[in-house]
Coordinates of C-alpha atoms and ligand atoms in Angstrom, one line a residue:
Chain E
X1 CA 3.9 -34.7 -6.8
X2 CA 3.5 -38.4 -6.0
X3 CA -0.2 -39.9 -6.3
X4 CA -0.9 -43.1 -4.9
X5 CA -0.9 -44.5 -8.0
X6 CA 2.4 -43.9 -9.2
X7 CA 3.5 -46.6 -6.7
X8 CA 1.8 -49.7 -8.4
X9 CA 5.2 -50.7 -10.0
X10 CA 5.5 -52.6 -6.8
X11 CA 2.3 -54.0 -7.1
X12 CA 3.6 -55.4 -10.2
X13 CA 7.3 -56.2 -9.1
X14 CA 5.5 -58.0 -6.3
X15 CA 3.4 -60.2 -8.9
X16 CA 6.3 -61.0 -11.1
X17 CA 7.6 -62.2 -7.6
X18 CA 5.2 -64.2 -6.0
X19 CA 5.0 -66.4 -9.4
X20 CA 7.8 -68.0 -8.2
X21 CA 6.7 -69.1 -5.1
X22 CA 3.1 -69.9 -5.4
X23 CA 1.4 -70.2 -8.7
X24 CA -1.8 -69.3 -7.8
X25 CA -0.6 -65.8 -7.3
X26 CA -1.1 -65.8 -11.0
X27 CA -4.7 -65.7 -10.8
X28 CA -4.5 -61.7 -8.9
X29 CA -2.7 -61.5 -12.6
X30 CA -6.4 -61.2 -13.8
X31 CA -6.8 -57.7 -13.0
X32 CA -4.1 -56.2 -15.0
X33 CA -6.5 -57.6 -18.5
X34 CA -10.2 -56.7 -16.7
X35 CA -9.4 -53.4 -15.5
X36 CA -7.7 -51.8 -19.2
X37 CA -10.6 -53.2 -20.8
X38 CA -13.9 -52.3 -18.0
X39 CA -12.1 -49.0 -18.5
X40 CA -11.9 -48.3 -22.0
X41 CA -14.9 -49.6 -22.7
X42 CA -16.3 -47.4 -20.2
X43 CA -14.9 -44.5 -22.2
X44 CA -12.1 -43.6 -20.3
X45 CA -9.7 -44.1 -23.3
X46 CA -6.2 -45.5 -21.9
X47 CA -6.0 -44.3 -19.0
X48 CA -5.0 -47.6 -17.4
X49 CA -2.1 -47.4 -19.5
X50 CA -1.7 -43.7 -18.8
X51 CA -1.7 -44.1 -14.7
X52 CA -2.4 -47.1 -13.2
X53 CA -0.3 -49.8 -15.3
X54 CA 2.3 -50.9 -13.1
X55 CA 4.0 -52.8 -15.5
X56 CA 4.5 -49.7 -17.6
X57 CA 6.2 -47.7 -14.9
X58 CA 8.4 -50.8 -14.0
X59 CA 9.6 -50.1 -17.4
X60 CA 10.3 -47.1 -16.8
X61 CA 12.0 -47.2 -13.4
X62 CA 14.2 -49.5 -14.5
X63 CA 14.9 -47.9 -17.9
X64 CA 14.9 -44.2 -16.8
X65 CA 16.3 -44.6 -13.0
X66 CA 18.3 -47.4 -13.1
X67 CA 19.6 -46.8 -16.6
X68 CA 19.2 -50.2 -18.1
X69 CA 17.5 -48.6 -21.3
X70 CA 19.8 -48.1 -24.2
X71 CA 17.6 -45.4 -25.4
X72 CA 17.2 -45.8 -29.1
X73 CA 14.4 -44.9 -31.1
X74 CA 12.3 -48.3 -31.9
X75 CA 12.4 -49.6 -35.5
X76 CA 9.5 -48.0 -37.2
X77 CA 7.9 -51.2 -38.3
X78 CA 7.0 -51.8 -34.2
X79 CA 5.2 -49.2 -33.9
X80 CA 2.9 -50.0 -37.9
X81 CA -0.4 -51.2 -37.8
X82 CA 0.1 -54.9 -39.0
X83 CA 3.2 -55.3 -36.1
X84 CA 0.7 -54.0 -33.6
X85 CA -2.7 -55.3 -34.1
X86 CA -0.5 -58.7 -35.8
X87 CA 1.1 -59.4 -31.8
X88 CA -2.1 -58.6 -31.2
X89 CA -3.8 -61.4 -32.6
X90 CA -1.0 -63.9 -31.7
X91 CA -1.6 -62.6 -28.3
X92 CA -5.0 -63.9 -28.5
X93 CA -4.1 -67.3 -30.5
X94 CA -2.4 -67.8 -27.9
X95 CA -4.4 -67.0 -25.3
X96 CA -6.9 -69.1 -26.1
X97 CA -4.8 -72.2 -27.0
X98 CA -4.2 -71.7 -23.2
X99 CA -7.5 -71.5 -22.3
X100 CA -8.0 -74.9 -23.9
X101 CA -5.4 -76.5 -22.1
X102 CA -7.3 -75.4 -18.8
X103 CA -10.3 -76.8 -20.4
X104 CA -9.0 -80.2 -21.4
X105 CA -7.5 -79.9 -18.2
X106 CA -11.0 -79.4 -16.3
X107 CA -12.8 -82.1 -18.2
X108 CA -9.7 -84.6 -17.3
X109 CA -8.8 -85.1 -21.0
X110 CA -5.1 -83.7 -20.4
X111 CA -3.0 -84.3 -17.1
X112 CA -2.1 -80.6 -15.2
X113 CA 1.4 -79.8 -16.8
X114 CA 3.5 -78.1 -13.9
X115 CA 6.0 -75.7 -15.9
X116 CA 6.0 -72.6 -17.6
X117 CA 6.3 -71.4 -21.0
X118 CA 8.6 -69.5 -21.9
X119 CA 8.2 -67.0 -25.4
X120 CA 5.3 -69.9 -26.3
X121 CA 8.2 -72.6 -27.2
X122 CA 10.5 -73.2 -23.8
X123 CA 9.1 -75.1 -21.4
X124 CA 10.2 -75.0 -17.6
X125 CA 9.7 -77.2 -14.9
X126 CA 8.0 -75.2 -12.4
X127 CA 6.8 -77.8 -9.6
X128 CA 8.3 -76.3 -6.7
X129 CA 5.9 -73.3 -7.1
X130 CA 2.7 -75.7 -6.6
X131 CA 1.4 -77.7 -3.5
X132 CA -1.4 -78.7 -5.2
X133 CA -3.7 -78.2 -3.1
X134 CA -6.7 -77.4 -5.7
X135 CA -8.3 -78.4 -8.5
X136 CA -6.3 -79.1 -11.4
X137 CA -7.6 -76.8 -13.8
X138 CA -6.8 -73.9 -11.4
X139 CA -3.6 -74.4 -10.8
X140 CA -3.6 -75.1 -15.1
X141 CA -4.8 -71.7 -15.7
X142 CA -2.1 -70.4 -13.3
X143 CA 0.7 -71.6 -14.8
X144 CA -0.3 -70.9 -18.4
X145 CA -1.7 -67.2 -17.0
X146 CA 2.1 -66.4 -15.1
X147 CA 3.6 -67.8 -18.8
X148 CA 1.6 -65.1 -20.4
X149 CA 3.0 -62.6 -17.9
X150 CA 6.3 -64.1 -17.7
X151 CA 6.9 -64.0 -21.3
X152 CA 5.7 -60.4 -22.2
X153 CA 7.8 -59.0 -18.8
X154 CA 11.3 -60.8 -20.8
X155 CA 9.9 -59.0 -24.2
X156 CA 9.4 -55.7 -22.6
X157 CA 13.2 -56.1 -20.4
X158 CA 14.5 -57.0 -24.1
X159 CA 13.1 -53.8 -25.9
X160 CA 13.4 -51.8 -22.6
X161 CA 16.8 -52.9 -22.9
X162 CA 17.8 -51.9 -26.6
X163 CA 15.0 -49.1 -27.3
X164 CA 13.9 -46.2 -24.8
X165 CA 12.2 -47.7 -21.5
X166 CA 8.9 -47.9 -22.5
X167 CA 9.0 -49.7 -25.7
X168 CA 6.9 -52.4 -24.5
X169 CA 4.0 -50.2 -24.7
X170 CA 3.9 -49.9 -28.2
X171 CA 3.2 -52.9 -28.8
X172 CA 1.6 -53.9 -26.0
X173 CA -1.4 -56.0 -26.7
X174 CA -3.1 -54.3 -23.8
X175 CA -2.7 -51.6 -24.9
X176 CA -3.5 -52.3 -28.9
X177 CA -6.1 -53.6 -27.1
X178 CA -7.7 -50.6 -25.3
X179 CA -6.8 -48.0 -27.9
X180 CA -8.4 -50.0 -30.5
X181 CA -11.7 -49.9 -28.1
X182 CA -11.3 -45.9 -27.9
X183 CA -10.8 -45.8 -31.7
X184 CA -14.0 -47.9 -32.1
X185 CA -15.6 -45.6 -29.3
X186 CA -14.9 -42.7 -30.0
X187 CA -13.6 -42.5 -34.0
X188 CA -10.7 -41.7 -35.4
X189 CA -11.1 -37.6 -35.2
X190 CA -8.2 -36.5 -36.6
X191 CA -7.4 -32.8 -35.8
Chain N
X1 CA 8.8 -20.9 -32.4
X2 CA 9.6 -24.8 -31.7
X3 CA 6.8 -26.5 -30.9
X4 CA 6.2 -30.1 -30.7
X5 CA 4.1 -32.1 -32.9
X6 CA 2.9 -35.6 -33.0
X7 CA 2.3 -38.4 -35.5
X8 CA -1.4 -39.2 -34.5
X9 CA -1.7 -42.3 -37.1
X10 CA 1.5 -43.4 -35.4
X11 CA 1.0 -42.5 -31.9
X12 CA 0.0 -45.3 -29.0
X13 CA -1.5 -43.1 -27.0
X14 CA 0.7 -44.6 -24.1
X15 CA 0.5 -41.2 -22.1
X16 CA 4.1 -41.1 -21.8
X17 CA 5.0 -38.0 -23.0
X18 CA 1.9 -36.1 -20.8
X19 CA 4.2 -37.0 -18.0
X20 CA 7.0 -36.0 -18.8
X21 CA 5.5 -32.5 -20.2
X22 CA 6.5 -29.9 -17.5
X23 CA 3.9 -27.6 -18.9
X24 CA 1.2 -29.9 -18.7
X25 CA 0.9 -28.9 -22.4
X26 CA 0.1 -32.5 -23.5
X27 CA -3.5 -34.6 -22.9
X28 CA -4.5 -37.8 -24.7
X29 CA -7.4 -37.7 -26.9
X30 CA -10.0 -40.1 -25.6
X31 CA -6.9 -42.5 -25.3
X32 CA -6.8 -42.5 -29.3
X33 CA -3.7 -40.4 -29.6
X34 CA -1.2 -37.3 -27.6
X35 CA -2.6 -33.8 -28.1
X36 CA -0.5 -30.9 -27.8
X37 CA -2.0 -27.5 -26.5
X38 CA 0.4 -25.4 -28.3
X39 CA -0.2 -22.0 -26.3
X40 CA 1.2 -24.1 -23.1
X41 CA 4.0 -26.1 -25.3
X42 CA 7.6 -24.2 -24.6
X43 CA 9.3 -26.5 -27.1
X44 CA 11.6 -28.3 -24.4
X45 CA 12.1 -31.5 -26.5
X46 CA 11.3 -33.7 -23.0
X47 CA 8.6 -35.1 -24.8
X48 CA 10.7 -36.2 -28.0
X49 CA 13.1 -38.0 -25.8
X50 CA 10.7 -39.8 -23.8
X51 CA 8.1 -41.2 -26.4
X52 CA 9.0 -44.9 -27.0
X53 CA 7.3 -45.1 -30.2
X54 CA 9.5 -41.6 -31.1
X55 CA 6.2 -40.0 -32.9
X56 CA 6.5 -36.9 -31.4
X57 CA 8.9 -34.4 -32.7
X58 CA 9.6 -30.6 -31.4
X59 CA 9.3 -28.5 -35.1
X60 CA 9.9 -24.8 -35.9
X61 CA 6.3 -23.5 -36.1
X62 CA 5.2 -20.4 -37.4
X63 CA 3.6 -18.0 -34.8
X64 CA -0.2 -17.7 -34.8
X65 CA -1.8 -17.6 -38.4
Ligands
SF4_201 S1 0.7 -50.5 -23.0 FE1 0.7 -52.3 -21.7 S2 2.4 -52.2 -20.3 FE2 2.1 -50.2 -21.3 S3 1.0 -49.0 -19.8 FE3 -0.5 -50.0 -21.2 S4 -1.1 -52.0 -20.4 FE4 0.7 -51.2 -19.3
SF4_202 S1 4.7 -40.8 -25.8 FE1 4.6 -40.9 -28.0 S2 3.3 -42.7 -28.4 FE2 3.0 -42.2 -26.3 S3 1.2 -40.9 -26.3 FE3 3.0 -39.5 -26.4 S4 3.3 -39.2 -28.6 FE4 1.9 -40.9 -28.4
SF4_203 S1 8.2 -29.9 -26.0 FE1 8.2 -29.7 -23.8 S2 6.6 -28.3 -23.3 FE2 6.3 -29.0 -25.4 S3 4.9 -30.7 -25.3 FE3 6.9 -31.5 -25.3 S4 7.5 -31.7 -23.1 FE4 5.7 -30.4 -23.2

């Protein structure tokens, strides 16, 4: 049986969308990195990842339905500790290099930069997404926010691709994220 | 009988293979790792095929100790 839930793919499908018509879409984007974390911290373990995560079952529409995944069991060094919580922490370094680019961007040190960023290196002109119609730094954040989500949708279509449809979500840094929470909540109680 | 097992240092706790489970035989612990309820778990291998990180496997178990 359906629940409403099992319908947020378009949700997400929707996001990945608007991003190319108006930047500041990328702001909604927010949710997707508060919710996860409110919950697990909450102690509901993953169960953002488990039900709502519209990303994941994007994945798996496209790799289970439409047959775009190729199936194969992911190389076991994905799925180790240092691969995980490592992307994890570039995640972050990255992250936060792009929150200081919306900083220097708020105190007028740096001009607002519209492209996007593509796997952290490819820069794309991405003007015709902006009217600019706010303040700079807002419009900063979106673009560098819709990179971040830009670049791990092409990562996750890449091991969708060549692994089994959900491969994005072992290394997720989400989900590291929120499982790493529950181990820190609730211990690692091994059976 | 085949049962399946998982790899809890392994496992992502994703929640991928409690969907697929047609017995419902699968819940995820505190979203640390996938448990296996082996009195609801028929051995159908859904589970194996599904998990992306391929940590759960179905195994020939011996019956109740
Ligand atoms: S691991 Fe990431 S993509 Fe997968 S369900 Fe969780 S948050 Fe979504
Ligand atoms: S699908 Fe695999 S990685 Fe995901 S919860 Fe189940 S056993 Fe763990
Ligand atoms: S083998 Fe089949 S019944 Fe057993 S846990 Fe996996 S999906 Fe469920």
């Amino acid at each position: 049986m359906k629940r409403w839930y099992d319908y947020l793919w378009i949700f997400s499908a929707a996001y990945m969308i608007s991003g190319f018509f108006n930047i500041l879409f990328a702001w909604v984007g927010l949710i997707c990195f508060i919710t996860p974390l409110l919950l697990s911290i909450m102690g509901k373990g993953k169960i953002y990842c488990n039900s709502y995560c519209g990303r994941g079952q994007l994945f798996e529409l496209l790799g289970s339905r439409l047959k775009l995944s190729s199936n194969r069991n992911i190389p076991a060094f994905i799925r180790s500790k240092w691969f995980r919580y490592g992307f994890l922490a570039f995640f972050m370094i990255m992250f936060s290099i792009m929150i200081f680019s919306t900083y220097l961007v708020f105190n007028g040190t740096k001009n607002l930069e519209e492209a996007i960023t593509l796997l952290w290196t490819i820069k794309l002109p991405w003007n015709w997404a902006y009217t600019g119609k706010v303040s700079p730094w807002i419009a900063q954040f979106a673009f560098g926010f819709y990179s971040v989500m830009l670049t791990s949708t092409i990562l996750g279509m890449i091991t969708m691709f060549f692994f089994k449809p959900r491969s994005w979500c072992v290394y997720c840094p989400m989900g590291t994220m929120t499982q790493a929470i529950s181990i820190l909540k609730y211990g690692r109680k091994m059976r | 009988m085949k049962k399946a097992i998982v790899n809890t240092a392994e496992c992502v706790a994703c929640g991928v293979c409690a969907k697929t489970c047609p017995r419902q035989a699968i819940t995820i612990f505190h979203g640390i790792y996938a448990h296996v309820n082996e009195d609801l778990c028929i051995g159908c291998k859904k589970c194996e095929k599904e998990c992306p990180a391929s940590v759960i496997q179905v195994v020939e178990k011996e019956v109740a100790s």
